[in-house]
Short mmCIF file of C-alpha atoms in Angstrom, two decimals:
data_model
loop_
_atom_site.label_atom_id
_atom_site.label_comp_id
_atom_site.label_asym_id
_atom_site.label_seq_id
_atom_site.Cartn_x
_atom_site.Cartn_y
_atom_site.Cartn_z
CA MET J 3 9.47 1.83 -1.30
CA SER J 4 11.29 0.97 1.91
CA PRO J 5 13.56 3.98 3.30
CA ILE J 6 16.70 1.91 3.34
CA ALA J 7 16.01 0.71 -0.28
CA ARG J 8 15.63 4.61 -1.33
CA ALA J 9 19.10 5.58 0.57
CA THR J 10 20.53 2.95 -1.51
CA GLY J 11 19.32 3.38 -4.74
CA PRO J 12 22.73 5.87 -5.80
CA LEU J 13 24.69 2.77 -4.19
CA LEU J 14 23.33 1.16 -7.63
CA ILE J 15 24.38 3.69 -9.67
CA ALA J 16 27.49 4.09 -8.63
CA LEU J 17 28.46 0.66 -9.49
CA LEU J 18 26.62 1.12 -12.77
CA LEU J 19 29.02 3.78 -13.35
CA GLY J 20 32.54 2.60 -12.28
CA ALA J 21 31.59 -0.29 -14.48
CA LEU J 22 31.36 2.27 -17.67
CA PRO J 23 34.60 3.11 -19.06
CA THR J 24 36.54 6.42 -19.46
CA GLY J 25 35.85 6.35 -23.35
CA ALA J 26 32.36 5.75 -23.24
CA LEU J 27 31.70 8.78 -20.41
CA ALA J 28 33.76 10.43 -23.13
CA ALA J 29 31.50 10.26 -25.72
CA ALA J 30 27.86 11.94 -23.25
CA SER J 31 26.16 15.01 -25.06
CA ARG J 32 27.66 17.50 -23.42
CA THR J 33 26.50 21.28 -24.37
CA GLY J 34 23.35 22.30 -26.13
CA ALA J 35 21.10 25.36 -26.10
CA LYS J 36 17.77 25.13 -27.54
CA PRO J 37 14.62 27.30 -27.78
CA SER J 38 11.58 26.40 -25.39
CA ALA J 39 8.59 25.35 -26.94
CA GLY J 40 7.13 28.86 -25.14
CA ALA J 41 9.16 31.81 -24.60
CA ASN J 42 11.57 30.61 -22.20
CA THR J 43 15.49 29.38 -23.67
CA PHE J 44 18.15 28.23 -21.90
CA SER J 45 21.52 26.96 -21.59
CA PHE J 46 22.82 23.95 -20.59
CA GLY J 47 25.57 21.05 -20.61
CA GLN J 48 27.26 18.89 -18.60
CA PRO J 49 29.81 20.65 -16.10
CA GLN J 50 33.46 18.72 -15.84
CA ALA J 51 34.37 16.91 -12.54
CA ASN J 52 38.05 16.06 -13.50
CA THR J 53 40.32 19.29 -12.85
CA VAL J 54 39.45 21.40 -9.99
CA GLY J 55 39.61 24.95 -10.51
CA ALA J 56 38.80 24.68 -14.15
CA THR J 57 35.30 25.12 -15.96
CA GLY J 58 33.62 24.03 -18.93
CA CYS J 59 31.93 20.96 -19.96
CA ALA J 60 33.02 16.89 -20.34
CA THR J 61 32.22 14.33 -18.20
CA ASN J 62 31.07 13.83 -14.26
CA GLY J 63 29.46 10.44 -12.59
CA ASP J 64 27.04 12.13 -10.77
CA GLY J 65 23.17 11.95 -10.13
CA GLU J 66 20.26 13.63 -8.01
CA PRO J 67 21.90 16.91 -8.23
CA ALA J 68 20.93 19.95 -5.59
CA ILE J 69 21.61 23.87 -6.61
CA HIS J 70 20.89 27.42 -5.05
CA VAL J 71 21.85 31.03 -5.08
CA SER J 72 23.57 33.17 -2.57
CA ARG J 73 22.06 36.70 -2.46
CA ALA J 74 25.48 37.74 -3.86
CA ASN J 75 23.97 36.08 -7.24
CA ASP J 76 26.93 32.91 -6.32
CA VAL J 77 25.11 30.30 -7.92
CA PHE J 78 26.15 26.24 -5.87
CA LEU J 79 25.41 22.90 -7.37
CA GLY J 80 26.22 20.01 -5.33
CA SER J 81 25.91 16.16 -7.08
CA GLU J 82 26.70 12.87 -5.48
CA ARG J 83 28.69 10.61 -6.76
CA GLY J 84 26.89 7.53 -4.73
CA LEU J 85 27.36 5.90 -1.22
CA GLY J 86 31.18 5.62 -0.57
CA GLY J 87 31.85 7.92 -3.23
CA GLY J 88 31.54 11.30 -2.06
CA SER J 89 30.09 14.06 -3.84
CA ASP J 90 30.75 17.00 -6.26
CA ALA J 91 30.51 20.69 -6.07
CA TRP J 92 30.26 23.50 -8.71
CA ARG J 93 30.10 26.97 -8.50
CA ALA J 94 29.80 30.14 -10.49
CA LEU J 95 30.51 32.99 -9.02
CA GLY J 96 28.47 35.74 -9.95
CA GLY J 97 26.67 33.30 -12.09
CA VAL J 98 23.60 35.63 -12.85
CA GLY J 99 21.76 34.53 -15.73
CA GLY J 100 19.91 36.58 -18.74
CA PRO J 101 21.23 37.23 -22.47
CA GLY J 102 25.10 35.85 -22.62
CA ALA J 103 24.83 33.20 -19.59
CA ASN J 104 26.56 29.98 -20.60
CA ALA J 105 25.72 26.85 -18.50
CA CYS J 106 29.33 25.53 -19.43
CA ARG J 107 31.05 28.76 -19.38
CA GLN J 108 30.04 29.53 -15.73
CA ALA J 109 30.88 26.16 -14.12
CA GLU J 110 33.24 26.02 -12.04
CA TYR J 111 34.45 22.14 -10.28
CA ARG J 112 35.17 23.01 -6.69
CA GLY J 113 36.10 19.51 -5.93
CA GLN J 114 34.18 17.03 -3.13
CA PRO J 115 33.32 18.45 -0.24
CA ASN J 116 32.15 15.01 1.52
CA ALA J 117 34.93 13.09 0.66
CA VAL J 118 36.18 10.72 3.80
CA ALA J 119 36.13 12.06 7.11
CA GLY J 120 35.19 10.58 10.97
CA THR J 121 33.16 6.99 9.83
CA GLY J 122 34.06 6.89 5.98
CA ALA J 123 32.71 8.64 2.96
CA SER J 124 29.58 9.99 2.14
CA GLY J 125 27.80 11.09 -1.50
CA GLY J 126 24.35 9.73 -1.05
CA ASP J 127 21.72 11.76 -0.50
CA ILE J 128 23.22 15.26 -1.32
CA ASP J 129 21.49 18.36 -0.08
CA LEU J 130 23.52 22.06 0.05
CA ALA J 131 21.87 25.22 1.74
CA ILE J 132 23.22 28.85 1.74
CA ALA J 133 23.42 31.67 4.65
CA PRO J 134 21.09 34.21 3.96
CA ASP J 135 23.70 36.49 5.77
CA LYS J 136 27.23 37.51 5.65
CA ASN J 137 30.09 35.61 7.82
CA PRO J 138 32.69 37.78 9.43
CA ALA J 139 34.69 37.28 6.34
CA GLY J 140 32.09 38.77 3.80
CA ASN J 141 30.72 35.23 2.29
CA TYR J 142 27.67 33.88 2.62
CA ASN J 143 28.27 29.89 4.47
CA VAL J 144 27.77 27.25 1.99
CA TYR J 145 26.54 24.01 3.57
CA VAL J 146 26.86 20.36 1.64
CA ALA J 147 24.95 17.49 3.36
CA SER J 148 25.63 13.68 2.24
CA LEU J 149 25.14 10.63 4.52
CA ASN J 150 26.39 7.03 4.23
CA LEU J 151 24.11 5.34 6.12
CA ALA J 152 25.99 5.25 8.98
CA SER J 153 26.63 8.90 9.38
CA VAL J 154 25.57 12.54 8.06
CA ASN J 155 28.40 14.47 6.48
CA VAL J 156 28.16 18.46 6.34
CA ALA J 157 30.53 20.20 5.05
CA THR J 158 31.04 24.05 5.33
CA SER J 159 32.71 26.54 3.22
CA GLN J 160 32.98 30.16 4.67
CA ASP J 161 35.15 31.49 1.37
CA ARG J 162 32.81 31.21 -1.34
CA GLY J 163 33.32 27.39 -2.08
CA THR J 164 37.13 27.61 -2.52
CA THR J 165 37.40 25.51 0.62
CA PHE J 166 35.30 23.16 3.13
CA SER J 167 35.80 22.26 6.49
CA GLN J 168 33.66 18.44 7.01
CA VAL J 169 32.20 17.35 9.98
CA PRO J 170 30.07 13.92 10.39
CA VAL J 171 27.57 14.81 11.96
CA VAL J 172 25.63 11.69 13.31
CA ALA J 173 27.76 8.70 13.94
CA GLY J 174 26.39 5.17 15.14
CA LEU J 175 22.79 5.07 13.91
CA PRO J 176 21.69 2.11 12.49
CA VAL J 177 21.12 3.38 9.22
CA ASP J 178 20.27 6.73 8.65
CA ASP J 179 18.41 8.03 5.38
CA ARG J 180 17.52 10.96 3.70
CA GLU J 181 18.60 14.05 5.06
CA TRP J 182 18.04 18.04 4.38
CA VAL J 183 19.63 20.53 5.06
CA ALA J 184 18.67 24.76 5.21
CA ALA J 185 20.19 28.11 6.45
CA TYR J 186 19.59 30.68 8.66
CA GLY J 187 21.16 34.01 9.49
CA SER J 188 25.44 33.97 9.71
CA SER J 189 26.13 30.72 10.92
CA THR J 190 23.21 28.89 11.81
CA ALA J 191 22.00 25.85 10.18
CA LEU J 192 18.92 22.80 10.94
CA LEU J 193 19.33 19.63 9.56
CA THR J 194 16.72 17.05 9.17
CA TYR J 195 16.61 13.06 7.94
CA HIS J 196 14.87 9.50 8.59
CA ASP J 197 15.94 7.82 11.77
CA ILE J 198 15.51 4.50 10.35
CA ALA J 199 15.29 3.52 14.29
CA THR J 200 11.99 4.85 14.88
CA ASN J 201 11.17 6.50 11.15
CA ASN J 202 10.72 9.82 12.79
CA ILE J 203 12.44 13.11 11.24
CA ASP J 204 15.16 14.06 13.36
CA VAL J 205 15.85 17.79 13.72
CA LEU J 206 19.73 18.81 14.26
CA ARG J 207 20.79 22.51 14.90
CA SER J 208 23.92 23.88 14.03
CA ASP J 209 25.16 27.60 15.56
CA ASP J 210 28.59 27.59 14.77
CA SER J 211 28.70 27.11 11.10
CA GLY J 212 27.73 23.51 11.08
CA ALA J 213 31.08 23.23 13.35
CA THR J 214 28.61 20.96 16.03
CA TYR J 215 24.98 19.85 15.50
CA VAL J 216 22.76 18.85 17.99
CA GLN J 217 19.36 16.90 17.81
CA THR J 218 16.74 19.86 19.29
CA ALA J 219 13.29 18.07 18.37
CA ARG J 220 11.46 15.11 15.58
CA ALA J 221 9.36 16.83 13.55
CA ILE J 222 6.32 14.66 14.16
CA ALA J 223 5.37 13.51 17.35
CA ASP J 224 6.64 10.15 18.60
CA THR J 225 3.24 9.06 19.60
CA ASP J 226 1.43 10.41 16.19
CA TYR J 227 1.10 7.35 13.63
CA LYS J 228 2.70 9.74 11.26
CA ALA J 229 6.28 9.54 13.24
CA GLN J 230 6.30 5.29 11.97
CA SER J 231 4.51 5.79 8.65
CA ASN J 232 5.92 8.73 6.66
CA GLU J 233 8.27 9.95 3.66
CA LEU J 234 10.06 13.44 4.27
CA GLY J 235 10.68 16.30 1.80
CA ASN J 236 12.81 18.86 2.17
CA ILE J 237 12.92 21.77 5.64
CA VAL J 238 13.09 25.76 4.03
CA ILE J 239 13.55 28.80 6.53
CA ASP J 240 12.03 32.02 6.17
CA HIS J 241 14.93 34.19 6.20
CA ARG J 242 13.06 37.72 5.95
CA ASN J 243 9.30 37.23 8.36
CA THR J 244 10.28 36.13 11.91
CA PRO J 245 7.18 34.90 14.34
CA ALA J 246 5.54 37.97 15.71
CA GLY J 247 6.25 38.32 19.58
CA GLY J 248 8.84 35.22 19.56
CA PRO J 249 11.73 34.75 21.24
CA ALA J 250 14.82 36.62 20.48
CA GLY J 251 16.63 34.80 17.63
CA ALA J 252 13.19 32.94 16.42
CA PHE J 253 12.87 31.91 13.25
CA TYR J 254 9.85 30.09 11.53
CA ALA J 255 11.28 26.58 9.68
CA TYR J 256 9.05 24.15 7.57
CA GLN J 257 9.64 20.71 6.93
CA SER J 258 7.63 18.97 4.46
CA PHE J 259 6.40 15.12 4.40
CA VAL J 260 3.43 12.76 3.40
CA ALA J 261 1.22 10.54 5.53
CA PRO J 262 -1.59 8.09 5.44
CA GLN J 263 -4.44 10.79 6.22
CA ASN J 264 -5.40 8.21 9.08
CA ALA J 265 -3.78 5.52 10.37
CA ASN J 266 -5.79 2.40 8.70
CA ASP J 267 -5.08 4.22 5.50
CA SER J 268 -2.16 2.31 3.26
CA ASN J 269 -1.05 5.05 1.07
CA PHE J 270 1.00 8.20 1.79
CA ASP J 271 -2.66 10.03 0.30
CA GLU J 272 -1.92 13.35 2.15
CA ALA J 273 0.67 15.64 2.30
CA PHE J 274 1.31 17.91 5.74
CA VAL J 275 3.95 20.37 6.66
CA ALA J 276 5.81 20.21 10.17
CA VAL J 277 6.10 24.05 11.02
CA SER J 278 8.23 25.88 13.62
CA SER J 279 8.21 28.97 15.02
CA ASP J 280 11.01 28.91 17.62
CA GLY J 281 13.43 27.88 15.33
CA GLY J 282 13.57 24.60 15.50
CA ALA J 283 12.50 23.78 19.18
CA THR J 284 9.52 22.41 18.53
CA PHE J 285 7.03 21.45 15.53
CA THR J 286 3.56 21.93 14.81
CA ASP J 287 1.97 19.38 12.42
CA TYR J 288 -0.40 20.76 9.62
CA PRO J 289 -2.48 18.80 7.23
CA ILE J 290 -2.98 20.11 3.28
CA PRO J 291 -6.48 18.84 3.40
CA CYS J 292 -6.47 19.15 -0.52
CA SER J 293 -4.09 17.06 -1.27
CA TYR J 294 -5.65 14.23 -0.08
CA THR J 295 -5.60 11.20 -2.91
CA LYS J 296 -7.00 8.82 -2.17
CA GLY J 297 -5.86 5.36 -3.33
CA LYS J 298 -2.33 7.56 -4.50
CA ASP J 299 0.96 8.12 -2.81
CA LEU J 300 2.11 11.07 -3.48
CA ASP J 301 6.43 10.98 -2.52
CA HIS J 302 7.42 10.87 -6.14
CA ASN J 303 9.71 11.63 -5.41
CA PHE J 304 9.93 13.90 -3.26
CA PRO J 305 7.28 16.63 -1.56
CA ASN J 306 8.52 19.96 -1.97
CA LEU J 307 8.50 23.08 -0.17
CA SER J 308 9.57 26.76 -1.17
CA VAL J 309 8.90 29.93 1.16
CA ALA J 310 8.27 33.08 -0.89
CA PRO J 311 10.34 36.96 0.28
CA ASP J 312 6.70 37.57 1.26
CA GLY J 313 6.38 34.43 3.58
CA THR J 314 4.09 33.07 1.60
CA LEU J 315 4.36 29.18 1.88
CA TRP J 316 4.42 26.61 -1.23
CA ASP J 317 4.51 23.15 -1.48
CA ALA J 318 4.25 20.55 -4.07
CA TRP J 319 4.05 16.74 -4.62
CA SER J 320 3.63 14.21 -7.65
CA ASP J 321 0.72 10.74 -7.49
CA ASP J 322 2.93 9.63 -10.15
CA THR J 323 1.14 11.14 -12.59
CA ALA J 324 0.14 14.40 -11.71
CA VAL J 325 1.95 17.46 -10.57
CA LYS J 326 0.04 19.46 -7.93
CA THR J 327 0.91 22.47 -5.99
CA ALA J 328 -0.42 24.15 -2.61
CA VAL J 329 -0.46 27.67 -1.22
CA SER J 330 -0.84 28.45 2.57
CA HIS J 331 -0.69 32.87 3.82
CA ASP J 332 -0.68 31.64 7.54
CA HIS J 333 2.72 29.95 8.17
CA GLY J 334 1.12 26.36 6.91
CA LYS J 335 -2.52 26.59 9.09
CA THR J 336 -5.04 26.74 5.92
CA TRP J 337 -4.47 25.89 1.80
CA SER J 338 -5.40 26.43 -1.15
CA CYS J 339 -4.29 24.01 -4.22
CA SER J 340 -3.92 23.82 -7.86
CA GLY J 341 -5.26 21.43 -10.42
CA ASN J 342 -2.94 19.27 -12.60
CA VAL J 343 0.66 21.55 -13.06
CA ALA J 344 2.33 19.24 -15.17
CA THR J 345 -0.07 19.51 -18.65
CA GLY J 346 0.33 17.96 -21.77
CA VAL J 347 2.50 15.26 -20.42
CA LYS J 348 0.93 11.86 -19.54
CA ARG J 349 3.10 11.83 -16.65
CA GLY J 350 5.37 14.02 -14.12
CA ILE J 351 7.14 13.12 -11.04
CA PHE J 352 9.85 14.86 -9.26
CA PRO J 353 9.08 18.18 -8.68
CA TRP J 354 11.16 21.37 -7.07
CA LEU J 355 9.83 24.62 -6.30
CA ALA J 356 11.42 28.18 -6.26
CA ALA J 357 9.07 31.05 -4.60
CA THR J 358 9.75 34.10 -5.52
CA SER J 359 8.95 37.87 -5.50
CA ALA J 360 7.14 37.83 -8.62
CA GLY J 361 6.09 34.10 -8.54
CA VAL J 362 6.75 30.80 -8.52
CA ASP J 363 9.44 28.58 -10.38
CA LEU J 364 8.74 24.76 -10.38
CA VAL J 365 10.44 22.02 -12.79
CA PHE J 366 9.79 18.57 -12.75
CA TYR J 367 10.37 15.19 -15.31
CA GLY J 368 7.83 14.64 -17.20
CA THR J 369 7.10 11.71 -20.54
CA PRO J 370 4.43 12.84 -23.37
CA ASP J 371 4.70 9.16 -24.26
CA ALA J 372 3.03 6.39 -22.87
CA THR J 373 4.89 3.52 -20.97
CA GLY J 374 7.18 1.51 -22.48
CA PRO J 375 11.27 1.34 -23.32
CA THR J 376 10.82 4.00 -25.99
CA MET J 377 9.19 6.33 -23.88
CA THR J 378 11.58 10.13 -23.12
CA TRP J 379 11.31 12.16 -20.27
CA TYR J 380 11.95 15.50 -20.27
CA ALA J 381 13.18 18.45 -17.51
CA GLU J 382 10.09 20.91 -17.65
CA MET J 383 9.75 24.14 -15.94
CA ALA J 384 6.37 25.53 -15.50
CA GLN J 385 5.91 29.25 -14.59
CA ASN J 386 3.23 31.42 -12.45
CA THR J 387 3.72 34.85 -12.47
CA ALA J 388 0.35 34.61 -10.65
CA ALA J 389 1.36 33.25 -7.54
CA THR J 390 -2.43 31.90 -6.99
CA THR J 391 -3.04 28.03 -7.67
CA SER J 392 -4.69 28.60 -11.13
CA GLY J 393 -1.77 30.71 -12.21
CA TRP J 394 0.10 28.20 -13.62
CA ARG J 395 1.43 28.26 -17.53
CA ALA J 396 2.21 25.50 -19.34
CA PRO J 397 5.55 23.72 -19.30
CA THR J 398 8.51 24.71 -20.81
CA ARG J 399 10.09 21.44 -21.67
CA ILE J 400 14.29 22.29 -20.87
CA THR J 401 16.06 19.34 -22.63
CA SER J 402 15.68 15.13 -22.64
CA VAL J 403 16.95 13.52 -19.70
CA HIS J 404 15.97 10.02 -20.19
CA THR J 405 14.74 7.01 -21.96
CA GLY J 406 12.90 4.67 -20.83
CA ASP J 407 10.35 3.95 -17.77
CA VAL J 408 11.63 5.38 -14.77
CA CYS J 409 11.91 2.98 -11.55
CA GLU J 410 11.60 4.60 -7.67
CA GLY J 411 11.96 1.74 -5.96
CA GLY J 412 15.70 1.85 -4.81
CA ILE J 413 17.82 -0.99 -4.48
CA SER J 414 15.20 -3.07 -5.45
CA CYS J 415 15.26 -1.63 -9.56
CA THR J 416 16.27 -3.56 -12.10
CA GLY J 417 16.89 -1.01 -14.75
CA GLY J 418 15.50 2.53 -15.07
CA ARG J 419 16.96 4.15 -11.79
CA GLN J 420 19.37 6.78 -14.11
CA LEU J 421 16.90 9.58 -12.80
CA LEU J 422 17.21 8.50 -8.92
CA ASP J 423 14.78 10.91 -6.63
CA ASP J 424 14.74 14.43 -7.35
CA PHE J 425 16.79 17.59 -8.38
CA GLY J 426 16.18 21.27 -8.44
CA VAL J 427 16.20 24.48 -8.98
CA ASP J 428 16.53 28.26 -7.50
CA THR J 429 16.85 31.79 -8.84
CA ASP J 430 19.30 34.22 -9.04
CA GLN J 431 18.58 37.82 -7.80
CA SER J 432 17.40 38.76 -11.44
CA GLY J 433 15.08 36.29 -11.43
CA TRP J 434 16.65 34.16 -14.01
CA ALA J 435 16.26 30.24 -13.21
CA HIS J 436 19.00 27.89 -12.43
CA ILE J 437 18.26 23.87 -12.80
CA ALA J 438 20.07 21.18 -11.85
CA TYR J 439 19.42 17.83 -13.56
CA SER J 440 20.40 13.60 -13.60
CA HIS J 441 20.40 12.69 -17.29
CA ASP J 442 21.33 9.19 -18.61
CA ALA J 443 24.81 8.60 -19.29
CA PRO J 444 27.20 8.14 -21.43
CA GLY J 445 24.31 9.51 -23.52
CA LEU J 446 20.63 9.19 -23.60
CA GLY J 447 19.74 5.77 -22.89
CA GLY J 448 22.73 4.47 -21.14
CA ALA J 449 22.95 2.77 -17.56
CA GLY J 450 24.44 5.13 -16.34
CA THR J 451 23.88 8.71 -14.90
CA TYR J 452 25.06 12.06 -15.26
CA THR J 453 24.43 15.93 -13.68
CA GLY J 454 23.54 18.55 -16.01
CA TYR J 455 23.36 22.24 -15.60
CA ALA J 456 20.73 24.92 -16.92
CA VAL J 457 20.57 28.50 -16.70
CA GLN J 458 17.81 30.53 -18.08
CA THR J 459 18.90 33.14 -20.78
CA GLY J 460 16.13 34.08 -22.02
CA GLY J 461 11.97 34.58 -21.60
CA THR J 462 9.96 35.09 -18.38
CA ARG J 463 12.00 36.33 -14.75
CA ILE J 464 9.61 35.59 -11.77
CA GLY J 465 11.64 37.08 -9.24
CA TYR J 466 14.26 36.88 -6.50
CA PRO J 467 14.09 34.10 -3.96
CA ASN J 468 13.79 34.19 -0.09
#
């Protein structure tokens, strides 16, 4: 699947959603709460995207969301309307999970952070990050990034999502694809994306709360064969552990990607991590040798990284059937791998991790069915309280999200594109999980997409995040 196909996939969904009458969307499933097959329970629903400042579940036309929780337990959820359509944002101030938490009551709609600005409307491939340290106003900066192929737009809020300032970060490129953003300190952020002119992963840094971004590096050396043949995942920053003997202000940054194991391979059959110990100025690439899966692509979809408060690094990927993870205790130099975490299902795709002080939460889309038009997909969550490769528990089924096969071919898809390319999980300071997912619209089996939000109300708490 080409990078351009990935980036333009949300446009197809936006067109599909635009063809749905308002009345049909209003018939969508809006709220729910179900006991899991195990001990974990969730409250979930479809946050409304009609009235800024209001909470409650109704309808939205978004997909491929991102979610993170601040150290003040403020939950921020962003999702995209599709290329040219902008993005939407929700917040739950002090929205800690646990008994009594309610997804619909907590999620307040905050409007469109990435609307029309600079070179045009964004709304593709959204990502979100929250600063770990407070700004001068006493808040944690929130960064919401999305693209329109010709530029990347980053919107920054310094007042807990009340208002956003917009910056067209990169303009004039022939085409750019799948940006990711991570935050450090009170005012620093790193932005990465696929530079389609080279197919390498460009790294940009801001030290002024997102007002300006300057390219500092590429994640892969231009002379490396992987620079032209890779699929990137997210970038993460270690907020709590700094490099020993490094320059002042240095921090660890980790960029995930998959690529061929060698220049003669035709598959993205091995996972890699680009590691920076100087705040994004330079990167060294390390393979995850135990991830190598001959004849398989590991970009289903996408590879994903998370760093625990003690500096332990976790990586996850899917080969379109199995979901596997790896752990590193030496900043990505060496790794140990798990078996298939997606137990009890026929296929598991789109993994996302939250490594914490007391283990790891992992979400993915899974189906227990064989291929075909009646197969049902679910948002699943697996937990690992031992924080070891063999410590994964059987997944918890949260809610059904899609009927039929899943197409990952971007704009080339003729159906089955409703889940788009990824979703997300994070934990609050009490260890409860917060999950943002995509769902068929106007209901299960529909041709469009909406964004759902699930908050864990009971069961195992996994710890606080980095």
